[in-house]
PDB file of C-alpha atoms in Angstrom:
ATOM      1  CA  GLN A   1     178.283 -31.112 134.343  1.00 54.00           C
ATOM      2  CA  GLN A   2     179.680 -27.354 134.426  1.00 62.00           C
ATOM      3  CA  GLN A   3     181.261 -26.315 131.308  1.00 88.00           C
ATOM      4  CA  VAL A   4     182.845 -23.025 133.009  1.00 94.00           C
ATOM      5  CA  LYS A   5     184.677 -23.699 136.226  1.00 96.00           C
ATOM      6  CA  GLN A   6     185.557 -20.158 138.329  1.00 97.00           C
ATOM      7  CA  SER A   7     188.035 -19.959 141.141  1.00 96.00           C
ATOM      8  CA  PRO A   8     188.406 -18.676 143.724  1.00 97.00           C
ATOM      9  CA  GLN A   9     184.873 -18.506 145.494  1.00 96.00           C
ATOM     10  CA  SER A  10     185.962 -15.309 147.585  1.00 97.00           C
ATOM     11  CA  LEU A  11     188.877 -12.803 147.396  1.00 97.00           C
ATOM     12  CA  ILE A  12     189.773 -10.421 149.962  1.00 98.00           C
ATOM     13  CA  VAL A  13     192.921  -7.472 148.491  1.00 98.00           C
ATOM     14  CA  GLN A  14     193.792  -4.904 149.990  1.00 97.00           C
ATOM     15  CA  LYS A  15     193.136  -1.481 148.108  1.00 97.00           C
ATOM     16  CA  GLY A  16     195.942  -0.782 145.898  1.00 97.00           C
ATOM     17  CA  GLY A  17     196.472  -4.230 145.099  1.00 98.00           C
ATOM     18  CA  ILE A  18     195.651  -6.610 141.956  1.00 98.00           C
ATOM     19  CA  SER A  19     192.956  -9.226 142.168  1.00 98.00           C
ATOM     20  CA  ILE A  20     193.083 -11.932 139.790  1.00 98.00           C
ATOM     21  CA  ILE A  21     190.095 -14.330 138.905  1.00 98.00           C
ATOM     22  CA  ASN A  22     190.511 -17.644 137.160  1.00 98.00           C
ATOM     23  CA  CYS A  23     188.391 -19.479 134.971  1.00 98.00           C
ATOM     24  CA  ALA A  24     188.389 -22.706 132.583  1.00 97.00           C
ATOM     25  CA  TYR A  25     186.045 -24.275 130.196  1.00 96.00           C
ATOM     26  CA  GLU A  26     185.617 -27.240 128.676  1.00 93.00           C
ATOM     27  CA  ASN A  27     183.566 -26.696 125.326  1.00 90.00           C
ATOM     28  CA  THR A  28     185.913 -25.572 122.745  1.00 89.00           C
ATOM     29  CA  ALA A  29     183.078 -24.507 120.636  1.00 88.00           C
ATOM     30  CA  PHE A  30     182.862 -21.306 122.790  1.00 90.00           C
ATOM     31  CA  ASP A  31     183.483 -18.294 121.124  1.00 88.00           C
ATOM     32  CA  TYR A  32     182.582 -15.418 123.498  1.00 90.00           C
ATOM     33  CA  PHE A  33     184.163 -14.931 127.083  1.00 93.00           C
ATOM     34  CA  PRO A  34     182.786 -12.019 129.103  1.00 94.00           C
ATOM     35  CA  TRP A  35     183.047 -10.817 132.424  1.00 97.00           C
ATOM     36  CA  TYR A  36     180.053  -9.320 134.428  1.00 97.00           C
ATOM     37  CA  GLN A  37     179.987  -7.466 137.615  1.00 98.00           C
ATOM     38  CA  GLN A  38     176.878  -7.971 140.122  1.00 97.00           C
ATOM     39  CA  PHE A  39     176.661  -5.465 143.087  1.00 97.00           C
ATOM     40  CA  PRO A  40     174.219  -6.970 145.868  1.00 94.00           C
ATOM     41  CA  GLY A  41     170.655  -6.413 144.853  1.00 92.00           C
ATOM     42  CA  LYS A  42     171.024  -5.891 141.467  1.00 95.00           C
ATOM     43  CA  GLY A  43     171.644  -7.418 138.109  1.00 96.00           C
ATOM     44  CA  PRO A  44     174.708  -8.225 136.489  1.00 97.00           C
ATOM     45  CA  ALA A  45     176.872  -6.171 134.156  1.00 96.00           C
ATOM     46  CA  LEU A  46     179.186  -6.408 131.881  1.00 94.00           C
ATOM     47  CA  LEU A  47     182.203  -5.524 132.368  1.00 96.00           C
ATOM     48  CA  ILE A  48     184.741  -6.585 129.733  1.00 94.00           C
ATOM     49  CA  ALA A  49     184.975  -9.313 126.977  1.00 93.00           C
ATOM     50  CA  ILE A  50     187.071 -10.797 125.169  1.00 92.00           C
ATOM     51  CA  ARG A  51     187.127 -13.150 121.803  1.00 89.00           C
ATOM     52  CA  PRO A  52     189.627 -16.121 121.052  1.00 87.00           C
ATOM     53  CA  ASP A  53     191.517 -14.463 118.653  1.00 89.00           C
ATOM     54  CA  VAL A  54     193.146 -12.047 121.054  1.00 91.00           C
ATOM     55  CA  SER A  55     195.251 -12.786 124.323  1.00 94.00           C
ATOM     56  CA  GLU A  56     194.245 -10.186 126.185  1.00 96.00           C
ATOM     57  CA  LYS A  57     192.031  -6.947 126.178  1.00 95.00           C
ATOM     58  CA  LYS A  58     192.384  -3.982 128.752  1.00 96.00           C
ATOM     59  CA  GLU A  59     189.744  -1.645 129.831  1.00 95.00           C
ATOM     60  CA  GLY A  60     191.220   0.884 132.382  1.00 96.00           C
ATOM     61  CA  ARG A  61     192.302  -1.172 135.739  1.00 97.00           C
ATOM     62  CA  PHE A  62     190.427  -4.454 133.998  1.00 97.00           C
ATOM     63  CA  THR A  63     192.308  -7.299 131.841  1.00 97.00           C
ATOM     64  CA  ILE A  64     191.528 -10.022 130.451  1.00 96.00           C
ATOM     65  CA  SER A  65     194.421 -12.837 129.878  1.00 96.00           C
ATOM     66  CA  PHE A  66     192.959 -15.408 127.204  1.00 95.00           C
ATOM     67  CA  ASN A  67     194.931 -18.836 126.788  1.00 94.00           C
ATOM     68  CA  LYS A  68     192.913 -21.031 124.248  1.00 93.00           C
ATOM     69  CA  SER A  69     195.570 -24.083 124.129  1.00 93.00           C
ATOM     70  CA  ALA A  70     194.965 -24.284 127.990  1.00 95.00           C
ATOM     71  CA  LYS A  71     191.039 -23.261 127.511  1.00 95.00           C
ATOM     72  CA  GLN A  72     191.543 -20.887 130.439  1.00 96.00           C
ATOM     73  CA  PHE A  73     191.069 -17.301 130.904  1.00 97.00           C
ATOM     74  CA  SER A  74     191.505 -14.912 133.845  1.00 98.00           C
ATOM     75  CA  LEU A  75     190.233 -11.296 134.591  1.00 98.00           C
ATOM     76  CA  HIS A  76     193.032  -8.585 136.709  1.00 98.00           C
ATOM     77  CA  ILE A  77     191.956  -5.772 138.438  1.00 98.00           C
ATOM     78  CA  MET A  78     194.979  -3.496 138.779  1.00 98.00           C
ATOM     79  CA  ASP A  79     194.957  -0.980 141.735  1.00 98.00           C
ATOM     80  CA  SER A  80     192.089  -2.258 142.642  1.00 98.00           C
ATOM     81  CA  GLN A  81     189.265  -0.096 144.930  1.00 97.00           C
ATOM     82  CA  PRO A  82     186.769  -0.234 147.805  1.00 97.00           C
ATOM     83  CA  GLY A  83     184.290   0.665 144.951  1.00 97.00           C
ATOM     84  CA  ASP A  84     185.353  -2.894 143.029  1.00 98.00           C
ATOM     85  CA  SER A  85     183.998  -4.891 145.969  1.00 98.00           C
ATOM     86  CA  ALA A  86     181.463  -7.116 143.971  1.00 97.00           C
ATOM     87  CA  THR A  87     180.425 -10.645 142.643  1.00 97.00           C
ATOM     88  CA  TYR A  88     182.561 -11.246 139.378  1.00 98.00           C
ATOM     89  CA  PHE A  89     180.751 -13.639 136.818  1.00 97.00           C
ATOM     90  CA  CYS A  90     182.987 -15.160 134.065  1.00 97.00           C
ATOM     91  CA  ALA A  91     181.218 -16.544 131.511  1.00 95.00           C
ATOM     92  CA  ALA A  92     181.165 -18.533 127.690  1.00 93.00           C
ATOM     93  CA  GLY A  93     178.893 -18.149 124.825  1.00 89.00           C
ATOM     94  CA  THR A  94     178.129 -19.575 121.928  1.00 81.00           C
ATOM     95  CA  GLY A  95     175.560 -19.764 118.839  1.00 70.00           C
ATOM     96  CA  THR A  96     173.551 -17.423 117.055  1.00 68.00           C
ATOM     97  CA  ALA A  97     171.647 -17.128 120.182  1.00 64.00           C
ATOM     98  CA  SER A  98     174.251 -16.428 122.750  1.00 74.00           C
ATOM     99  CA  LYS A  99     173.819 -18.601 124.812  1.00 86.00           C
ATOM    100  CA  LEU A 100     176.046 -17.820 127.805  1.00 90.00           C
ATOM    101  CA  THR A 101     177.417 -20.296 130.405  1.00 92.00           C
ATOM    102  CA  PHE A 102     178.424 -18.489 133.844  1.00 94.00           C
ATOM    103  CA  GLY A 103     180.604 -19.364 136.442  1.00 95.00           C
ATOM    104  CA  THR A 104     179.593 -19.857 139.931  1.00 95.00           C
ATOM    105  CA  GLY A 105     181.059 -16.169 140.731  1.00 96.00           C
ATOM    106  CA  THR A 106     183.681 -14.707 142.895  1.00 97.00           C
ATOM    107  CA  ARG A 107     182.958 -12.656 146.157  1.00 97.00           C
ATOM    108  CA  LEU A 108     185.509  -9.690 145.876  1.00 98.00           C
ATOM    109  CA  GLN A 109     185.981  -7.511 148.973  1.00 98.00           C
ATOM    110  CA  VAL A 110     188.567  -4.873 148.944  1.00 98.00           C
ATOM    111  CA  THR A 111     189.627  -3.733 152.239  1.00 97.00           C
ATOM    112  CA  LEU A 112     191.187  -0.509 152.875  1.00 92.00           C
TER     113      LEU A 112
ATOM    114  CA  ASN B   1     164.501   4.461 128.390  1.00 72.00           C
ATOM    115  CA  ALA B   2     164.175   1.766 131.006  1.00 81.00           C
ATOM    116  CA  GLY B   3     166.263  -0.817 129.760  1.00 94.00           C
ATOM    117  CA  VAL B   4     165.100  -4.109 131.009  1.00 97.00           C
ATOM    118  CA  THR B   5     162.415  -4.303 134.368  1.00 97.00           C
ATOM    119  CA  GLN B   6     160.972  -7.372 136.275  1.00 98.00           C
ATOM    120  CA  THR B   7     157.559  -7.208 138.277  1.00 97.00           C
ATOM    121  CA  PRO B   8     157.399  -8.514 140.644  1.00 97.00           C
ATOM    122  CA  LYS B   9     160.751  -7.504 142.894  1.00 96.00           C
ATOM    123  CA  PHE B  10     159.227  -9.777 145.659  1.00 96.00           C
ATOM    124  CA  ARG B  11     157.291 -12.653 146.220  1.00 96.00           C
ATOM    125  CA  VAL B  12     156.706 -15.458 148.859  1.00 97.00           C
ATOM    126  CA  LEU B  13     154.256 -18.808 147.136  1.00 96.00           C
ATOM    127  CA  LYS B  14     153.059 -21.642 149.134  1.00 97.00           C
ATOM    128  CA  THR B  15     154.156 -24.686 147.747  1.00 97.00           C
ATOM    129  CA  GLY B  16     151.723 -25.522 144.763  1.00 97.00           C
ATOM    130  CA  GLN B  17     150.716 -22.133 144.199  1.00 97.00           C
ATOM    131  CA  SER B  18     150.968 -20.772 140.518  1.00 96.00           C
ATOM    132  CA  MET B  19     152.494 -17.613 139.413  1.00 95.00           C
ATOM    133  CA  THR B  20     154.068 -15.577 136.607  1.00 97.00           C
ATOM    134  CA  LEU B  21     157.299 -13.219 136.441  1.00 97.00           C
ATOM    135  CA  LEU B  22     157.259 -10.608 134.013  1.00 97.00           C
ATOM    136  CA  CYS B  23     159.590  -9.427 132.174  1.00 98.00           C
ATOM    137  CA  ALA B  24     160.013  -6.265 130.263  1.00 98.00           C
ATOM    138  CA  GLN B  25     162.450  -4.658 127.758  1.00 97.00           C
ATOM    139  CA  ASP B  26     162.160  -1.459 125.747  1.00 96.00           C
ATOM    140  CA  MET B  27     165.604  -1.502 123.633  1.00 93.00           C
ATOM    141  CA  ASN B  28     163.914  -3.520 120.805  1.00 94.00           C
ATOM    142  CA  HIS B  29     165.948  -6.829 121.453  1.00 94.00           C
ATOM    143  CA  GLU B  30     165.202  -9.924 119.757  1.00 93.00           C
ATOM    144  CA  TYR B  31     166.826 -12.537 122.205  1.00 94.00           C
ATOM    145  CA  MET B  32     165.228 -12.540 125.584  1.00 96.00           C
ATOM    146  CA  TYR B  33     166.527 -14.624 128.338  1.00 97.00           C
ATOM    147  CA  TRP B  34     165.244 -15.863 132.146  1.00 98.00           C
ATOM    148  CA  TYR B  35     168.486 -16.884 134.513  1.00 98.00           C
ATOM    149  CA  ARG B  36     168.147 -18.314 137.870  1.00 97.00           C
ATOM    150  CA  GLN B  37     170.439 -17.484 140.449  1.00 97.00           C
ATOM    151  CA  ASP B  38     171.468 -19.506 143.537  1.00 94.00           C
ATOM    152  CA  PRO B  39     174.194 -19.348 146.184  1.00 88.00           C
ATOM    153  CA  GLY B  40     177.393 -21.167 144.678  1.00 85.00           C
ATOM    154  CA  MET B  41     175.882 -21.822 141.736  1.00 87.00           C
ATOM    155  CA  GLY B  42     175.824 -19.231 139.463  1.00 90.00           C
ATOM    156  CA  LEU B  43     173.509 -18.438 137.069  1.00 95.00           C
ATOM    157  CA  ARG B  44     171.912 -21.043 135.095  1.00 95.00           C
ATOM    158  CA  LEU B  45     169.688 -20.464 132.120  1.00 95.00           C
ATOM    159  CA  ILE B  46     165.874 -21.183 132.122  1.00 97.00           C
ATOM    160  CA  HIS B  47     164.158 -20.836 129.062  1.00 97.00           C
ATOM    161  CA  TYR B  48     165.029 -18.269 126.386  1.00 95.00           C
ATOM    162  CA  SER B  49     163.663 -16.858 123.103  1.00 95.00           C
ATOM    163  CA  VAL B  50     165.425 -15.638 119.342  1.00 92.00           C
ATOM    164  CA  GLY B  51     161.905 -13.320 118.666  1.00 92.00           C
ATOM    165  CA  GLU B  52     158.775 -12.993 119.153  1.00 94.00           C
ATOM    166  CA  GLY B  53     156.522 -16.383 119.376  1.00 94.00           C
ATOM    167  CA  THR B  54     159.754 -18.759 119.909  1.00 94.00           C
ATOM    168  CA  THR B  55     160.848 -20.058 123.158  1.00 96.00           C
ATOM    169  CA  ALA B  56     163.655 -22.683 123.483  1.00 95.00           C
ATOM    170  CA  LYS B  57     164.933 -24.778 126.606  1.00 95.00           C
ATOM    171  CA  GLY B  58     167.766 -23.933 128.406  1.00 93.00           C
ATOM    172  CA  GLU B  59     169.822 -25.485 131.145  1.00 92.00           C
ATOM    173  CA  VAL B  60     167.330 -25.757 133.838  1.00 95.00           C
ATOM    174  CA  PRO B  61     163.612 -25.754 132.273  1.00 97.00           C
ATOM    175  CA  ASP B  62     161.925 -28.420 134.507  1.00 96.00           C
ATOM    176  CA  GLY B  63     159.228 -26.574 136.423  1.00 96.00           C
ATOM    177  CA  TYR B  64     158.895 -23.473 134.664  1.00 98.00           C
ATOM    178  CA  ASN B  65     156.561 -22.500 131.228  1.00 97.00           C
ATOM    179  CA  VAL B  66     157.899 -19.489 129.061  1.00 98.00           C
ATOM    180  CA  SER B  67     155.709 -17.426 126.747  1.00 97.00           C
ATOM    181  CA  ARG B  68     156.857 -14.194 123.773  1.00 97.00           C
ATOM    182  CA  LEU B  69     153.672 -13.053 122.619  1.00 95.00           C
ATOM    183  CA  LYS B  70     154.988  -9.966 122.312  1.00 96.00           C
ATOM    184  CA  LYS B  71     158.617  -8.721 121.145  1.00 96.00           C
ATOM    185  CA  GLN B  72     159.196  -6.494 124.362  1.00 97.00           C
ATOM    186  CA  ASN B  73     157.769  -8.670 127.186  1.00 97.00           C
ATOM    187  CA  PHE B  74     159.048 -12.462 128.418  1.00 98.00           C
ATOM    188  CA  LEU B  75     156.916 -13.813 130.440  1.00 98.00           C
ATOM    189  CA  LEU B  76     158.355 -17.099 133.158  1.00 98.00           C
ATOM    190  CA  GLY B  77     155.448 -19.215 134.645  1.00 97.00           C
ATOM    191  CA  LEU B  78     155.390 -21.474 137.640  1.00 96.00           C
ATOM    192  CA  GLU B  79     152.591 -24.090 137.297  1.00 92.00           C
ATOM    193  CA  SER B  80     153.037 -25.578 140.697  1.00 96.00           C
ATOM    194  CA  ALA B  81     155.819 -23.945 142.986  1.00 96.00           C
ATOM    195  CA  ALA B  82     157.834 -26.321 144.676  1.00 97.00           C
ATOM    196  CA  PRO B  83     160.453 -24.774 147.470  1.00 97.00           C
ATOM    197  CA  SER B  84     163.526 -25.912 144.784  1.00 96.00           C
ATOM    198  CA  GLN B  85     162.520 -22.735 143.056  1.00 97.00           C
ATOM    199  CA  THR B  86     163.121 -20.687 146.023  1.00 97.00           C
ATOM    200  CA  SER B  87     165.717 -18.238 144.197  1.00 97.00           C
ATOM    201  CA  VAL B  88     166.237 -15.041 142.457  1.00 97.00           C
ATOM    202  CA  TYR B  89     165.478 -15.150 139.099  1.00 98.00           C
ATOM    203  CA  PHE B  90     166.740 -12.794 136.420  1.00 98.00           C
ATOM    204  CA  CYS B  91     165.914 -11.744 132.808  1.00 98.00           C
ATOM    205  CA  ALA B  92     168.112 -10.445 130.328  1.00 97.00           C
ATOM    206  CA  SER B  93     167.694  -9.554 126.926  1.00 95.00           C
ATOM    207  CA  ARG B  94     170.429  -8.620 123.614  1.00 93.00           C
ATOM    208  CA  SER B  95     170.129  -6.972 120.115  1.00 89.00           C
ATOM    209  CA  ALA B  96     170.576  -9.692 117.363  1.00 84.00           C
ATOM    210  CA  GLY B  97     173.592  -7.347 116.209  1.00 75.00           C
ATOM    211  CA  GLY B  98     177.007  -8.065 116.078  1.00 60.00           C
ATOM    212  CA  ARG B  99     177.598  -7.266 120.284  1.00 64.00           C
ATOM    213  CA  HIS B 100     176.324  -9.991 122.228  1.00 75.00           C
ATOM    214  CA  THR B 101     175.915  -8.057 125.533  1.00 87.00           C
ATOM    215  CA  GLN B 102     173.514  -9.136 127.651  1.00 92.00           C
ATOM    216  CA  TYR B 103     171.006  -6.859 129.724  1.00 94.00           C
ATOM    217  CA  PHE B 104     170.019  -7.615 132.803  1.00 97.00           C
ATOM    218  CA  GLY B 105     166.921  -7.026 134.803  1.00 97.00           C
ATOM    219  CA  PRO B 106     167.066  -6.392 138.945  1.00 96.00           C
ATOM    220  CA  GLY B 107     165.763  -9.448 139.288  1.00 97.00           C
ATOM    221  CA  THR B 108     162.859 -10.816 141.632  1.00 97.00           C
ATOM    222  CA  ARG B 109     163.563 -12.948 144.541  1.00 97.00           C
ATOM    223  CA  LEU B 110     161.044 -15.651 145.120  1.00 97.00           C
ATOM    224  CA  THR B 111     160.599 -17.749 147.832  1.00 97.00           C
ATOM    225  CA  VAL B 112     158.482 -21.139 147.954  1.00 97.00           C
ATOM    226  CA  LEU B 113     157.299 -21.893 151.644  1.00 96.00           C
TER     227      LEU B 113
END
């Protein structure tokens, strides 16, 4: 049972464009929603995270939008750059052990 | 400060062989995790630990065992490797404090023939 659904599987965006990746979750007990960025041959690294008491969080060119009623959240990358080309994973967590359930990932390619 | 390290980086096994993957962290983190990453399936939690001497099952624990004898180390064992265990394995750790950030190691690529 996949508790976090992520789309699209892959995305090609021109330099300077906006990249949008969407995730939907089922478990209403989730209380922490991070996005991880992974470059080829590396481990994932935290990019940005949000809690369900806010609807939006922005850090530089990266923004998370959160819709609690729809159980959806999305990552927006403004002014996308070739260096943003990576795989992005959304995740959702709950509990004291902060177990994370990951989406299946989106491979982003930013072209010149 | 090396963060999270994993040993080995690559390994090829034959079906039925056993091996142990080592994860070490130097951040004094309480929690440690083992994930496997497969194409199109994201990261799936195998086992995790909330402190020295404790372990718990994750989403896909079958065929794996773990031990956390020392706070800084988390070992993942495969007793009898199967081709279905061909994957990239990631270890992660996090502090017990307010922030929930998990810090990942560089991964171990395992192939089972």
